[in-house]
Structure formats: C-alpha cells, structure tokens
Amino acid sequence: MKNNKIKMENLLYLEADLLDRQQWSDWSALYVEDCVIWVPAWDSEEVLVDDPEISVNMMYLVGKPALEARLHRIASDDAYASLPLARTMHAVTNIRVVEDRGAEIDVSSKFTVLSLEPRRGKSWRGGWYDHTLVEEGGALRIKRKKITLLEDVIDGTVDLYQI
Amino acid sequence: MNIDNPNRLATEMVDESKGVFRVARDAYTDPDVFEAEMASIFEGGWIYVCHESQIADHGDYYATQAGRQPIFLIRQADGGIGGFIDACSHRGAVLTRARRGTMKTIMCRFHGWCYDTTGACTLIKNEAGGWPDGVDRGRFSLRAIPKVESYKGFVYASLSGDVPSLGEALGESRAFIDLMADQSPDGMEIVPGNQSYMINGNWKLQAENGVDGYHVSTVHRVFARAVAKREAMGDKGEMRKTEAARITGEVETGVYDLGGGHMLLWAQRGNPEVAPLAEKLDWLNATYAESKVDWMLRKGRNLFLFPNVFLMDQSSTQIRVIIPHTVDRTEVRTYCIAPKGESRKARAARLRKFEDFFMVTGMATPDDMAALEDVQRGSNGRLAPWNEMDRGVGKAIPGADTATASLGANPVTSNPDWDSETLFHGFYREWARVMR
C-alpha cells in the first residue's frame, strides 16, 4: 500500500469525529465486513490478556454484525445506561506507522476521551489504539482495531463510543 | 441514629408491621448504618474471598477488603490456605503489591521485614544491634484471620472466630453451589482476564439486582433485541448464540429464599443445546442423577450467597464479588469460572456470552448499573422513605417446590415466578438479624 500518512491520519481523525457526532452508520461504514474490535481486559494490575479467543475481554467484536448490535443498543433509545447518551470528545495523537505489509498497514496512536455523562458527570479516559488498515474499493478502511484502555478498575460504564 | 444502640435503627428499617414487607431507603444512604454493617456483617462473619484456583500454588496470594480491613489469603507450602491482615507487624504497611500475585517470602517493601506463608517473621533487616538484648521474632507474626475455610473451591474468611462452620452458614445453598462446582471431573478454574468496576450505589442494591427477575423484561429487552439483530445480520453464532428466552419471558422461572440471607433465581433455558456445558452431557448423565443434570444444564441460575457473592450460571458462568467501599460506593469484581478441560470452542463461546452480558463494557450490565444508581439517587428522597418488596407474595409457598425437592434442598419459601420479590424477604430478615 502506498504509505500515505495524511490519508491514514485523516481516517483516524474522521473515525473519532463520527463517534463524537454520533453518526453511527457513517462510523460503521469505515469498517470492512470481517472487522475486529478488541478491547483486552487486564488480568492483573500489570498483565493484559493476550489471546482474545480464550480470555475475558472488555470487548471482542468479530464481524460487522457484532458492531451493529452495539450500535443498535446505543441508538435504541431504550438502553438505560445510554439514556441520555454521553457527550464525548475523542482526541487522537502520536499517529505512527508500525508496519507496512503492502496490502495492510499497522498504525499505532494514542487517544484521550472526555465523556460527559448526565448520570455520572465527567470522565477522562485514555489509552492506545492499534489499527490495521486496508484499501477496499479505492478507499482506506479499518480491518482491525485494538483498544488498550488503561483503566483496570472501571469507574462507571464504558460503551463502544466512549473509548 | 440511637446513641445507646447504634444498630437499633437498622433493625427498624425492615418493617413487616403494616402487613406488607418494606425496607427503609435510609438503609442505602445512612453512613452510620454502613459502619454498623461493616462491623456486624463484613467484619463479623463469613465473607467470600476468592476461588481456590486463583491461589493454586505455594505463595499465590489474593488481596481484598473484609469490611474496612485489608486482608490477603495465601497458599502455604503444605497446601493449606493462610489468611492475614494485610499489614506489616512492624509499622503497618500493606504487604501485597497487587490484587493478585505470588510471594513465597512475604517481604515488606518499607523496611524489608520478611515473613513466610504461615505468617511467621523470618527476617528483620539489620536485626543485630537493633535491640540491646536481642529481639523475639515470634511476637512479630502476621495477624492471622480467625477463620479461613473452603467449600468446593470457594474460599471464605471470617474476621470473627465466633461463627458457625462454613458448611453450616451456607446451609441449603450448598446444593446450588454444587451445581456449579461439580461441572467437570477435573474441577473448575478462573479464566484469564477479569473486570472490576465501581458503582455509585449501596452494596445491597447490587445484592438485590443480581437476583431480581422483575427488572429483566424492562431493563434487558434491549439486549434481547440487539442480539436478535446480530443474528439476523448473519452472525454465525452457533454455540455463541446468546439465550434470550429468559428475557422475553417465554419460560418457566422461580425464586427461592434459601435461608441465611441466601437467594436463588432461576429460569428454564430456551436453548440449552447451545450451552458450553452441553459437550459434557454424556459424562454428566453417567455421573449424576437426572434431576441434578437437569438443574445444571437446563435451568439458568443466579445464586446469591450472603453477604457478598453471586454464582451465576445462565448464558455464561460468573463469580461476582461485592466489596463495599462507602455507603454509596461499591466495588464489584467479576470472574468467568469454567470447567477445566473444556474444548476451545466451548470456552470461546462461554467467554463471548460472558462479555455480551456480564461485563460493564458489555450490553446488559451497564443498564443494571444505571438502574441501580438511579435507585441510589432516588433513595435520598427522605419524604418517601420506604421500598416495597411484596410482588408475588400470594404465590410463595413455605418449603420446597417440586423443582428444588428433586435436588434435596429445602428453601424457606419457594415461588414459581421470577417477577416475585419474596426472596428478598429472606435477605433482609437475615440482614436485620445480624445487625441486631
């Protein structure tokens, strides 16, 4: 793949912006059908799980239907924790190409999310993103996103759009 | 709060005098009640600490709170389990560096004093010359917790020595604990990865929520719809297929007051053939009575063991531990428990269902937490002081129903409808009894 840093950065910024603007279907369209979103759980204060198949994860969403189920719940106007929805601000920084394999490219970045929840007030969460991007139909798409959330004790609830 | 008897108010908070069963909302908001609970319940009797598999080998430890006091359990060289106040005998520093880990020698990181896993002080740094006549290390043993016992791998501790045996305290709930503990010839284990979360709510609200069948058809209907959407979109769930029949209310259900504050909620499983345990059906049938296999595999169960743990076995299997911090802040630690030696496919299915429902980053537990936190906020409305817990009171029968009689368990009351609140009567009567 042509290593176009501006295109990659734009995709990551666009993803963050679509989540903040709650444009769920536009956000989902950034992902390929056989996508994976993985948020590993901490096994202890120091150790993150490493095999998502046979470990407890905070989230392990395999394939578009798994994403759509989460979005359905968020947008349902019937999920207690999402009534009302939190207002969020995603900031993505330190974007860096880790490996370019031609057909796929691994990109790492850091994120912070300010989330204003009517029930709980302000939370400030942060962590690392590891994206694997592919070109599909002439556009850059997300094949895999690993979100390393630094919190091992979650104060409140965390949904897909809040990290 | 009554100055002469600080627990008096608490006992008046469970009121059956008006012909209805009601609980005062101050029970969730009064810091004095919380302090009395910590002394009487969490520091005065048995509390669940951890599963034996989490401290499998010599030196493995698990750290937590017993009420307001830091404690840890540790596997000893002879295979026994030691329990200690988590504080150095010298100047009181906590000895564990994480919630879980391994230390064959327990070394205080402050001044370097060392202990073995029996709690004996084995080394005092620069001991020579420290005391004019030498020092007796024997008087510096770690403070042992009076009682540590295990039932089928579930390890309990009591900061009071004046308690019945653990078996006696668990009473009728043992038949239901066995349904989880006996699922494999190789025993059960905690799967890697876990989640802890903080609730802005009183610990008793968490205790209620986990066996409250009545909220399921409102709070979790969105879960059923989200999962249905995933499957309609072509998600090849197979064994990962999540069970929703219990949410949409198409199945038989029941609730039991098991005595001692223990409670059970169950619902017939809509599609037990997709249960990860189903791969063990032949072994189960060859090993246990038909009624036990039926309960294990075909009845989803949430078992609450007074005062601080749930053993849940429905779409997935969970240990949920409640650790009260303050009157309106509660820590919950969740673990997936699974049969040792199950297939990778079954393990993966069990975990995906666990993440779907049981995680605070999933699609159901956040909604429970939001509801619970709203109850906490509403309970500050002092002019409306009572929670009523009487739904289904006419359906309760004393003793066992047919289903539980087949297991040989004898509840205080049985109720054939999980929308009933009669199981909470047992919880709050025990609460009031211990607080007296």
Coordinates of C-alpha atoms in Angstrom, one line a residue:
Chain A
M1 CA 0.0 0.0 0.0
K2 CA 1.2 3.5 -0.8
N3 CA 2.3 4.8 2.6
N4 CA 0.1 7.9 2.6
K5 CA 0.4 9.3 6.1
I6 CA -2.1 12.1 5.5
K7 CA -4.8 9.7 4.3
M8 CA -4.2 7.5 7.3
E9 CA -4.3 10.4 9.8
N10 CA -7.5 11.6 8.2
L11 CA -9.2 8.3 8.6
L12 CA -8.3 8.1 12.3
Y13 CA -9.5 11.7 12.8
L14 CA -12.7 11.0 10.8
E15 CA -13.4 7.9 12.9
A16 CA -13.0 9.9 16.1
D17 CA -15.2 12.7 14.8
L18 CA -18.0 10.4 13.6
L19 CA -18.2 8.8 17.1
D20 CA -18.3 12.3 18.7
R21 CA -21.1 13.4 16.3
Q22 CA -23.0 10.1 16.9
Q23 CA -23.1 9.4 13.2
W24 CA -23.2 5.7 13.9
S25 CA -23.8 4.3 10.4
D26 CA -21.1 6.5 8.8
W27 CA -18.7 5.3 11.5
S28 CA -19.6 1.7 10.9
A29 CA -19.1 2.2 7.2
L30 CA -15.4 2.8 7.9
Y31 CA -15.0 -0.9 8.8
V32 CA -14.7 -3.8 6.5
E33 CA -17.2 -6.7 6.8
D34 CA -14.8 -9.1 8.6
C35 CA -13.6 -6.4 11.0
V36 CA -12.5 -6.9 14.6
I37 CA -12.6 -4.5 17.5
W38 CA -10.7 -5.9 20.5
V39 CA -10.5 -4.2 23.9
P40 CA -8.5 -6.7 26.1
A41 CA -9.2 -6.9 29.8
W42 CA -6.5 -6.7 32.4
D43 CA -5.7 -9.9 34.2
S44 CA -3.9 -8.1 37.0
E45 CA -2.6 -4.5 37.5
E46 CA 0.4 -5.4 35.3
V47 CA -0.8 -8.0 32.8
L48 CA -3.1 -7.6 29.8
V49 CA -4.7 -10.7 28.4
D50 CA -3.1 -11.7 25.1
D51 CA -5.3 -14.4 23.5
P52 CA -8.8 -12.9 22.9
E53 CA -10.4 -16.2 21.9
I54 CA -9.9 -17.8 25.3
S55 CA -9.6 -14.8 27.7
V56 CA -12.1 -12.4 29.2
N57 CA -12.0 -9.2 27.1
M58 CA -13.7 -5.9 27.8
M59 CA -14.9 -6.2 24.2
Y60 CA -14.2 -8.6 21.4
L61 CA -16.4 -7.8 18.5
V62 CA -15.8 -10.0 15.5
G63 CA -17.5 -9.0 12.2
K64 CA -19.9 -6.2 11.2
P65 CA -23.0 -7.7 12.9
A66 CA -21.3 -7.5 16.3
L67 CA -20.6 -3.8 15.7
E68 CA -24.2 -3.2 14.5
A69 CA -25.6 -4.9 17.6
R70 CA -23.7 -2.5 19.8
L71 CA -24.9 0.5 17.7
H72 CA -28.4 -0.8 17.8
R73 CA -28.4 -0.8 21.5
I74 CA -26.8 2.7 21.7
A75 CA -29.3 4.2 19.3
S76 CA -32.3 2.3 20.6
D77 CA -33.5 5.0 23.0
D78 CA -34.2 2.0 25.3
A79 CA -30.8 1.3 26.9
Y80 CA -30.9 2.5 30.5
A81 CA -27.2 3.4 30.6
S82 CA -27.5 5.3 27.3
L83 CA -30.4 7.4 28.3
P84 CA -29.4 10.1 27.7
L85 CA -26.2 9.4 25.7
A86 CA -22.9 10.8 27.0
R87 CA -21.3 13.6 25.1
T88 CA -17.8 12.7 24.0
M89 CA -14.7 14.3 22.6
H90 CA -12.1 12.0 21.2
A91 CA -8.5 13.3 20.7
V92 CA -6.2 11.1 18.7
T93 CA -2.5 11.8 18.6
N94 CA 1.0 10.3 18.1
I95 CA 0.0 8.6 14.9
R96 CA 2.8 6.3 13.7
V97 CA 3.1 3.6 11.0
V98 CA 4.3 0.5 12.7
E99 CA 4.4 -1.9 9.7
D100 CA 3.5 -1.6 6.1
R101 CA 2.9 -5.1 4.6
G102 CA 1.7 -3.8 1.2
A103 CA -1.9 -5.0 1.4
E104 CA -2.3 -4.0 5.1
I105 CA -0.7 -1.3 7.2
D106 CA -0.5 -1.2 11.0
V107 CA -0.8 2.2 12.6
S108 CA -0.5 3.0 16.3
S109 CA -1.8 6.1 18.1
K110 CA -2.8 7.4 21.5
F111 CA -6.3 8.6 22.5
T112 CA -8.0 10.5 25.2
V113 CA -11.7 10.7 25.5
L114 CA -13.6 13.3 27.6
S115 CA -17.0 11.9 28.3
L116 CA -19.8 13.9 29.9
E117 CA -22.4 11.6 31.3
P118 CA -25.6 13.0 32.8
R119 CA -25.7 10.3 35.5
R120 CA -22.1 10.3 36.5
G121 CA -20.6 13.6 35.4
K122 CA -17.2 13.9 33.7
S123 CA -14.8 11.0 33.0
W124 CA -11.5 11.3 31.3
R125 CA -10.2 8.1 29.8
G126 CA -7.2 7.3 27.8
G127 CA -5.2 4.6 26.1
W128 CA -3.6 3.3 22.9
Y129 CA -5.1 2.5 19.5
D130 CA -3.6 -0.1 17.2
H131 CA -5.3 0.0 13.8
T132 CA -4.8 -2.3 10.9
L133 CA -5.9 -0.5 7.7
V134 CA -6.7 -2.0 4.2
E135 CA -7.7 -0.5 0.9
E136 CA -11.1 -1.5 -0.3
G137 CA -13.0 -0.1 -3.3
G138 CA -10.4 2.6 -3.6
A139 CA -10.8 3.8 0.0
L140 CA -8.9 3.2 3.1
R141 CA -10.9 1.1 5.6
I142 CA -10.4 -0.3 9.1
K143 CA -9.9 -4.1 9.4
R144 CA -8.8 -4.3 13.0
K145 CA -8.7 -2.0 15.9
K146 CA -7.2 -2.9 19.3
I147 CA -8.0 -0.5 22.1
T148 CA -5.8 -0.8 25.1
L149 CA -7.8 1.0 27.8
L150 CA -5.6 2.0 30.7
E151 CA -8.2 1.6 33.4
D152 CA -8.2 -1.8 35.1
V153 CA -11.0 -0.7 37.5
I154 CA -13.8 0.9 35.5
D155 CA -15.5 3.7 37.4
G156 CA -18.9 3.6 35.9
T157 CA -19.7 2.1 32.5
V158 CA -17.9 2.2 29.2
D159 CA -19.5 1.8 25.8
L160 CA -18.1 1.5 22.4
Y161 CA -18.4 5.2 21.6
Q162 CA -16.7 6.3 24.8
I163 CA -13.2 4.9 24.1
Chain B
M1 CA -29.1 7.0 65.0
N2 CA -29.9 5.8 68.5
I3 CA -26.8 6.5 70.6
D4 CA -27.3 3.7 73.1
N5 CA -27.7 1.1 70.4
P6 CA -26.4 2.1 67.0
N7 CA -27.8 -1.0 65.4
R8 CA -31.4 -0.3 66.6
L9 CA -32.3 1.9 63.7
A10 CA -31.2 -0.7 61.2
T11 CA -33.4 -3.4 62.7
E12 CA -36.4 -1.0 62.4
M13 CA -35.6 -0.5 58.7
V14 CA -37.1 -3.9 57.8
D15 CA -40.7 -3.4 58.6
E16 CA -43.4 -6.1 58.4
S17 CA -45.8 -4.5 60.8
K18 CA -48.2 -3.0 58.3
G19 CA -49.0 -6.3 56.6
V20 CA -46.5 -5.5 53.8
F21 CA -42.8 -6.1 53.5
R22 CA -40.9 -2.9 53.3
V23 CA -37.3 -1.7 53.6
A24 CA -36.4 1.8 54.6
R25 CA -34.4 3.7 51.9
D26 CA -32.1 5.1 54.5
A27 CA -30.6 1.6 54.6
Y28 CA -28.9 2.6 51.3
T29 CA -27.9 6.1 52.3
D30 CA -27.1 6.3 56.0
P31 CA -23.4 6.2 56.7
D32 CA -24.0 5.1 60.3
V33 CA -25.9 2.1 59.0
F34 CA -23.0 1.3 56.7
E35 CA -20.5 1.4 59.6
A36 CA -22.7 -0.9 61.6
E37 CA -22.9 -3.3 58.5
M38 CA -19.2 -3.4 58.2
A39 CA -18.7 -4.2 61.8
S40 CA -21.6 -6.7 62.1
I41 CA -21.7 -8.4 58.7
F42 CA -18.4 -7.9 56.8
E43 CA -16.1 -8.0 59.8
G44 CA -18.3 -10.1 61.9
G45 CA -19.0 -13.2 59.8
W46 CA -18.2 -15.2 56.8
I47 CA -17.4 -13.4 53.5
Y48 CA -16.4 -14.9 50.2
V49 CA -12.9 -14.0 49.2
C50 CA -11.7 -16.0 46.1
H51 CA -11.7 -19.3 44.2
E52 CA -9.0 -21.8 45.1
S53 CA -7.8 -21.9 41.5
Q54 CA -6.7 -18.2 41.9
I55 CA -4.2 -19.2 44.6
A56 CA -3.2 -22.6 43.2
D57 CA 0.5 -22.7 44.1
H58 CA 2.7 -22.0 47.1
G59 CA 3.0 -18.3 47.5
D60 CA 0.0 -17.3 45.3
Y61 CA -2.0 -14.6 47.1
Y62 CA -5.3 -12.8 46.7
A63 CA -5.8 -9.4 48.3
T64 CA -9.1 -7.8 49.2
Q65 CA -11.1 -6.0 51.9
A66 CA -13.0 -7.6 54.7
G67 CA -15.3 -4.7 55.5
R68 CA -12.9 -1.8 56.2
Q69 CA -9.9 -4.0 56.8
P70 CA -7.3 -5.0 54.2
I71 CA -6.7 -8.8 54.1
F72 CA -5.0 -11.3 51.9
L73 CA -5.2 -15.1 51.5
I74 CA -2.1 -17.0 50.5
R75 CA -1.3 -20.6 49.6
Q76 CA 1.1 -22.2 52.1
A77 CA 3.9 -24.7 51.5
D78 CA 1.8 -27.6 52.9
G79 CA -1.1 -26.8 50.5
G80 CA -3.2 -25.0 53.2
I81 CA -4.5 -21.5 52.8
G82 CA -3.4 -18.8 55.2
G83 CA -5.3 -15.6 55.8
F84 CA -3.8 -12.4 57.3
I85 CA -4.5 -8.8 57.9
D86 CA -2.6 -7.1 55.1
A87 CA -0.2 -5.0 57.2
C88 CA 3.4 -5.5 58.3
S89 CA 3.7 -6.3 62.0
H90 CA 6.4 -3.6 62.2
R91 CA 4.8 -0.3 61.1
G92 CA 1.7 -1.4 59.2
A93 CA 2.5 -1.1 55.5
V94 CA 0.3 -3.2 53.2
L95 CA 2.3 -6.3 52.2
T96 CA 0.7 -7.1 48.8
R97 CA 1.6 -5.0 45.8
A98 CA -1.4 -6.0 43.6
R99 CA -4.8 -7.7 43.9
R100 CA -3.2 -11.0 43.0
G101 CA 0.3 -12.3 42.6
T102 CA 2.9 -14.7 44.1
M103 CA 5.3 -14.2 47.0
K104 CA 6.8 -17.3 48.7
T105 CA 8.6 -14.9 51.0
I106 CA 6.3 -12.0 52.1
M107 CA 8.7 -9.0 52.2
C108 CA 7.6 -5.7 53.4
R109 CA 8.8 -3.1 50.9
F110 CA 9.1 -0.4 53.6
H111 CA 11.8 -1.7 56.0
G112 CA 12.4 -5.1 54.4
W113 CA 11.0 -7.3 57.2
C114 CA 10.2 -10.8 55.9
Y115 CA 7.5 -13.4 56.7
D116 CA 6.9 -16.9 55.4
T117 CA 3.4 -18.1 54.2
T118 CA 2.5 -19.2 57.8
G119 CA 2.9 -15.6 58.8
A120 CA 6.0 -16.2 60.9
C121 CA 8.5 -13.3 60.9
T122 CA 11.7 -14.8 59.3
L123 CA 13.9 -11.8 58.9
I124 CA 14.3 -8.4 60.5
K125 CA 16.6 -6.2 58.4
N126 CA 19.8 -5.2 60.4
E127 CA 18.4 -7.1 63.4
A128 CA 21.8 -7.3 65.1
G129 CA 22.4 -4.3 67.2
G130 CA 18.8 -3.1 66.9
W131 CA 17.8 -4.2 70.4
P132 CA 20.1 -4.2 73.5
D133 CA 19.0 -7.7 74.5
G134 CA 18.1 -9.1 71.0
V135 CA 14.5 -9.4 69.9
D136 CA 12.0 -12.2 69.8
R137 CA 10.8 -12.5 66.2
G138 CA 8.0 -14.8 67.5
R139 CA 6.0 -11.8 68.7
F140 CA 6.0 -10.3 65.2
S141 CA 4.0 -12.9 63.4
L142 CA 1.4 -11.5 61.0
R143 CA -2.1 -11.2 62.5
A144 CA -3.9 -14.3 61.3
I145 CA -7.6 -14.1 60.3
P146 CA -9.5 -16.2 62.8
K147 CA -11.3 -18.4 60.2
V148 CA -10.5 -19.4 56.6
E149 CA -12.5 -22.3 55.1
S150 CA -13.3 -23.5 51.7
Y151 CA -16.4 -25.1 50.3
K152 CA -15.9 -26.9 46.9
G153 CA -13.2 -24.4 45.9
F154 CA -15.0 -21.3 47.1
V155 CA -12.8 -19.8 49.8
Y156 CA -14.3 -17.8 52.7
A157 CA -12.8 -15.9 55.6
S158 CA -14.2 -14.5 58.8
L159 CA -12.6 -11.8 61.0
S160 CA -14.7 -13.2 63.9
G161 CA -13.9 -16.6 65.3
D162 CA -17.4 -16.8 66.8
V163 CA -19.1 -18.2 63.7
P164 CA -20.7 -21.5 62.7
S165 CA -18.8 -23.7 60.3
L166 CA -18.8 -22.5 56.7
G167 CA -20.9 -25.5 55.7
E168 CA -23.5 -24.6 58.3
A169 CA -23.5 -21.0 57.2
L170 CA -24.0 -21.9 53.6
G171 CA -26.8 -24.3 54.6
E172 CA -29.4 -25.0 51.9
S173 CA -27.4 -23.0 49.3
R174 CA -24.9 -25.9 49.1
A175 CA -27.0 -27.9 46.7
F176 CA -27.0 -25.0 44.3
I177 CA -23.2 -24.3 44.8
D178 CA -22.6 -27.9 43.8
L179 CA -24.4 -27.4 40.5
M180 CA -21.6 -25.0 39.5
A181 CA -18.7 -26.7 41.3
D182 CA -19.4 -30.2 40.0
Q183 CA -19.4 -29.5 36.3
S184 CA -16.1 -31.2 35.4
P185 CA -14.2 -34.3 36.6
D186 CA -11.1 -32.0 36.7
G187 CA -12.6 -29.2 38.7
M188 CA -13.3 -25.6 37.9
E189 CA -11.0 -22.8 37.1
I190 CA -11.0 -19.0 36.7
V191 CA -10.4 -17.9 33.1
P192 CA -7.6 -15.3 32.5
G193 CA -8.9 -11.7 32.4
N194 CA -11.4 -10.1 34.7
Q195 CA -13.1 -6.9 35.3
S196 CA -13.6 -4.7 38.4
Y197 CA -15.9 -1.8 38.4
M198 CA -17.2 0.9 40.8
I199 CA -20.9 1.6 41.3
N200 CA -22.2 4.8 42.8
G201 CA -24.6 2.8 44.8
N202 CA -25.0 0.9 48.1
W203 CA -23.8 -2.7 48.1
K204 CA -27.3 -4.1 49.0
L205 CA -28.6 -2.7 45.7
Q206 CA -26.1 -4.9 43.9
A207 CA -27.1 -7.8 46.0
E208 CA -30.8 -7.3 45.1
N209 CA -30.1 -6.6 41.4
G210 CA -28.4 -9.9 40.6
V211 CA -31.4 -12.0 41.7
D212 CA -34.2 -9.5 40.7
G213 CA -36.1 -11.2 37.9
Y214 CA -38.7 -8.5 37.8
H215 CA -36.4 -5.9 36.0
V216 CA -35.2 -8.2 33.3
S217 CA -38.1 -7.7 30.9
T218 CA -37.7 -3.9 31.0
V219 CA -34.0 -3.3 31.5
H220 CA -32.7 -6.1 29.3
R221 CA -35.3 -6.2 26.5
V222 CA -32.9 -4.0 24.5
F223 CA -30.2 -6.7 25.0
A224 CA -32.5 -9.3 23.5
R225 CA -33.2 -7.0 20.5
A226 CA -29.5 -6.2 19.9
V227 CA -28.6 -9.9 19.9
A228 CA -31.5 -10.7 17.6
K229 CA -30.3 -8.0 15.3
R230 CA -26.8 -9.5 15.3
E231 CA -28.1 -12.9 14.4
A232 CA -30.5 -11.6 11.8
M233 CA -27.5 -9.9 10.1
G234 CA -25.9 -13.3 9.6
D235 CA -23.6 -13.6 12.7
K236 CA -22.7 -17.3 12.7
G237 CA -23.3 -17.6 16.5
E238 CA -23.7 -21.4 16.8
M239 CA -22.6 -22.1 20.3
R240 CA -22.0 -18.4 20.9
K241 CA -25.7 -17.8 20.3
T242 CA -26.9 -15.9 23.4
E243 CA -30.1 -17.1 25.1
A244 CA -32.9 -14.5 25.2
A245 CA -35.9 -16.6 26.1
R246 CA -35.5 -15.8 29.8
I247 CA -35.6 -12.1 28.9
T248 CA -38.7 -12.2 26.7
G249 CA -40.5 -14.2 29.4
E250 CA -41.3 -17.4 27.5
V251 CA -40.0 -19.8 30.0
E252 CA -40.7 -21.3 33.5
T253 CA -39.0 -19.4 36.3
G254 CA -38.7 -19.4 40.1
V255 CA -37.2 -17.7 43.1
Y256 CA -36.2 -19.2 46.5
D257 CA -35.5 -17.7 49.9
L258 CA -32.8 -20.3 50.9
G259 CA -32.4 -19.1 54.5
G260 CA -29.4 -17.4 56.0
G261 CA -29.9 -14.5 53.5
H262 CA -29.0 -16.7 50.5
M263 CA -31.3 -16.4 47.5
L264 CA -31.7 -18.1 44.2
L265 CA -33.4 -17.1 40.9
W266 CA -33.8 -19.5 38.0
A267 CA -35.3 -19.7 34.6
Q268 CA -35.7 -22.6 32.2
R269 CA -33.1 -22.2 29.4
G270 CA -34.7 -21.7 26.0
N271 CA -31.9 -23.4 24.0
P272 CA -29.7 -25.4 26.4
E273 CA -28.2 -27.3 23.5
V274 CA -26.0 -24.2 22.8
A275 CA -24.7 -24.2 26.4
P276 CA -20.9 -24.7 26.5
L277 CA -21.6 -27.4 29.2
A278 CA -23.7 -29.4 26.7
E279 CA -20.5 -31.0 25.3
K280 CA -20.2 -32.8 28.7
L281 CA -23.7 -34.3 28.5
D282 CA -22.7 -37.9 28.4
W283 CA -20.3 -37.5 31.3
L284 CA -23.0 -35.6 33.3
N285 CA -25.6 -38.3 32.7
A286 CA -23.2 -41.0 33.6
T287 CA -22.2 -39.2 36.8
Y288 CA -25.2 -37.5 38.4
A289 CA -28.9 -38.1 39.0
E290 CA -31.2 -36.9 36.2
S291 CA -32.6 -34.1 38.3
K292 CA -29.1 -32.7 39.0
V293 CA -28.2 -32.7 35.3
D294 CA -31.4 -31.0 34.5
W295 CA -30.7 -28.2 37.0
M296 CA -27.1 -27.9 35.8
L297 CA -27.8 -27.7 32.2
R298 CA -31.4 -26.6 31.7
K299 CA -32.1 -24.2 34.4
G300 CA -30.2 -20.9 34.3
R301 CA -29.4 -19.8 37.9
N302 CA -28.3 -16.7 39.7
L303 CA -27.3 -17.7 43.3
F304 CA -26.6 -15.0 45.9
L305 CA -24.6 -16.1 48.9
F306 CA -25.0 -13.8 51.8
P307 CA -23.4 -11.3 52.1
N308 CA -21.1 -10.7 49.1
V309 CA -21.0 -13.1 46.2
F310 CA -23.1 -14.3 43.2
L311 CA -22.5 -17.5 41.4
M312 CA -24.3 -17.1 38.1
D313 CA -24.8 -19.9 35.6
Q314 CA -27.0 -18.9 32.8
S315 CA -25.8 -18.0 29.3
S316 CA -22.3 -18.0 30.8
T317 CA -20.8 -18.6 34.2
Q318 CA -19.7 -15.9 36.6
I319 CA -18.4 -15.2 40.0
R320 CA -19.4 -11.6 41.0
V321 CA -17.9 -10.4 44.3
I322 CA -19.3 -7.3 46.1
I323 CA -16.8 -5.2 48.0
P324 CA -18.5 -2.2 49.8
H325 CA -16.3 0.9 50.0
T326 CA -18.7 3.5 51.4
V327 CA -22.4 3.8 51.8
D328 CA -22.8 4.8 48.2
R329 CA -19.7 3.4 46.5
T330 CA -19.3 -0.3 45.8
E331 CA -16.6 -2.2 44.0
V332 CA -17.6 -5.3 42.0
R333 CA -15.1 -7.9 40.8
T334 CA -16.2 -10.3 38.1
Y335 CA -14.6 -13.5 37.0
C336 CA -15.5 -16.1 34.5
I337 CA -15.4 -19.6 36.1
A338 CA -15.3 -22.6 33.7
P339 CA -14.9 -26.4 33.8
K340 CA -11.2 -27.4 33.4
G341 CA -10.5 -29.2 30.3
E342 CA -13.4 -27.9 28.2
S343 CA -12.9 -27.6 24.4
R344 CA -11.5 -24.4 23.0
K345 CA -14.8 -23.9 21.1
A346 CA -16.9 -24.2 24.2
R347 CA -14.5 -21.9 26.2
A348 CA -14.6 -19.3 23.4
A349 CA -18.5 -19.4 23.3
R350 CA -18.7 -19.1 27.1
L351 CA -16.4 -16.1 27.1
R352 CA -18.2 -14.3 24.3
K353 CA -21.5 -14.7 26.1
F354 CA -19.8 -13.5 29.3
E355 CA -18.6 -10.4 27.5
D356 CA -22.0 -9.8 26.0
F357 CA -23.9 -9.8 29.2
F358 CA -21.7 -9.7 32.3
M359 CA -19.1 -7.0 31.6
V360 CA -19.6 -3.4 32.4
T361 CA -18.3 -2.8 28.9
G362 CA -21.0 -5.1 27.5
M363 CA -24.6 -4.8 26.5
A364 CA -26.5 -5.6 29.8
T365 CA -24.5 -4.9 32.9
P366 CA -24.2 -1.1 32.1
D367 CA -28.0 -0.9 32.1
D368 CA -28.2 -2.7 35.5
M369 CA -25.7 -0.2 36.9
A370 CA -27.6 2.8 35.6
A371 CA -30.9 1.5 37.2
L372 CA -29.2 0.8 40.4
E373 CA -27.5 4.2 40.6
D374 CA -30.9 5.8 39.9
V375 CA -32.3 3.9 42.9
Q376 CA -29.4 5.2 45.0
R377 CA -30.2 8.8 43.9
G378 CA -33.9 8.3 44.4
S379 CA -33.4 6.9 47.9
N380 CA -32.2 10.4 49.0
G381 CA -35.9 11.5 48.8
R382 CA -36.4 11.3 52.5
L383 CA -40.1 12.2 52.3
A384 CA -40.7 9.0 50.5
P385 CA -38.9 6.6 53.0
W386 CA -39.9 3.1 52.0
N387 CA -39.2 0.5 49.3
E388 CA -42.0 -2.1 49.0
M389 CA -41.0 -5.6 48.2
D390 CA -44.1 -7.7 48.0
R391 CA -44.8 -8.5 44.4
G392 CA -45.8 -12.2 44.1
V393 CA -46.4 -12.6 47.8
G394 CA -49.5 -14.7 47.2
K395 CA -47.6 -17.2 45.1
A396 CA -44.9 -18.1 47.6
I397 CA -45.2 -21.5 49.4
P398 CA -43.3 -22.5 52.5
G399 CA -40.5 -25.0 51.9
A400 CA -39.6 -26.7 48.7
D401 CA -41.5 -26.9 45.4
T402 CA -41.2 -29.9 43.1
A403 CA -38.2 -28.5 41.3
T404 CA -36.0 -27.9 44.3
A405 CA -37.3 -31.0 46.1
S406 CA -35.7 -33.0 43.3
L407 CA -32.3 -31.6 44.4
G408 CA -32.9 -32.4 48.0
A409 CA -32.8 -28.7 49.0
N410 CA -35.3 -27.2 51.4
P411 CA -35.8 -23.4 51.0
V412 CA -37.6 -21.2 53.5
T413 CA -40.0 -20.3 50.7
S414 CA -40.4 -21.2 47.0
N415 CA -42.1 -19.1 44.4
P416 CA -42.8 -20.2 40.8
D417 CA -42.4 -16.7 39.2
W418 CA -39.2 -14.7 39.0
D419 CA -41.1 -11.5 38.9
S420 CA -41.7 -12.2 42.7
E421 CA -39.9 -10.3 45.4
T422 CA -40.4 -12.8 48.2
L423 CA -36.7 -13.9 48.0
F424 CA -35.7 -10.5 49.3
H425 CA -37.6 -11.1 52.5
G426 CA -35.0 -13.7 53.4
F427 CA -32.1 -11.4 52.6
Y428 CA -33.5 -8.5 54.7
R429 CA -34.6 -10.7 57.6
E430 CA -31.1 -12.1 57.8
W431 CA -29.6 -8.6 57.4
A432 CA -31.8 -7.3 60.3
R433 CA -31.0 -10.4 62.4
V434 CA -27.2 -9.9 62.0
M435 CA -27.5 -6.2 62.7
R436 CA -29.4 -6.6 65.9

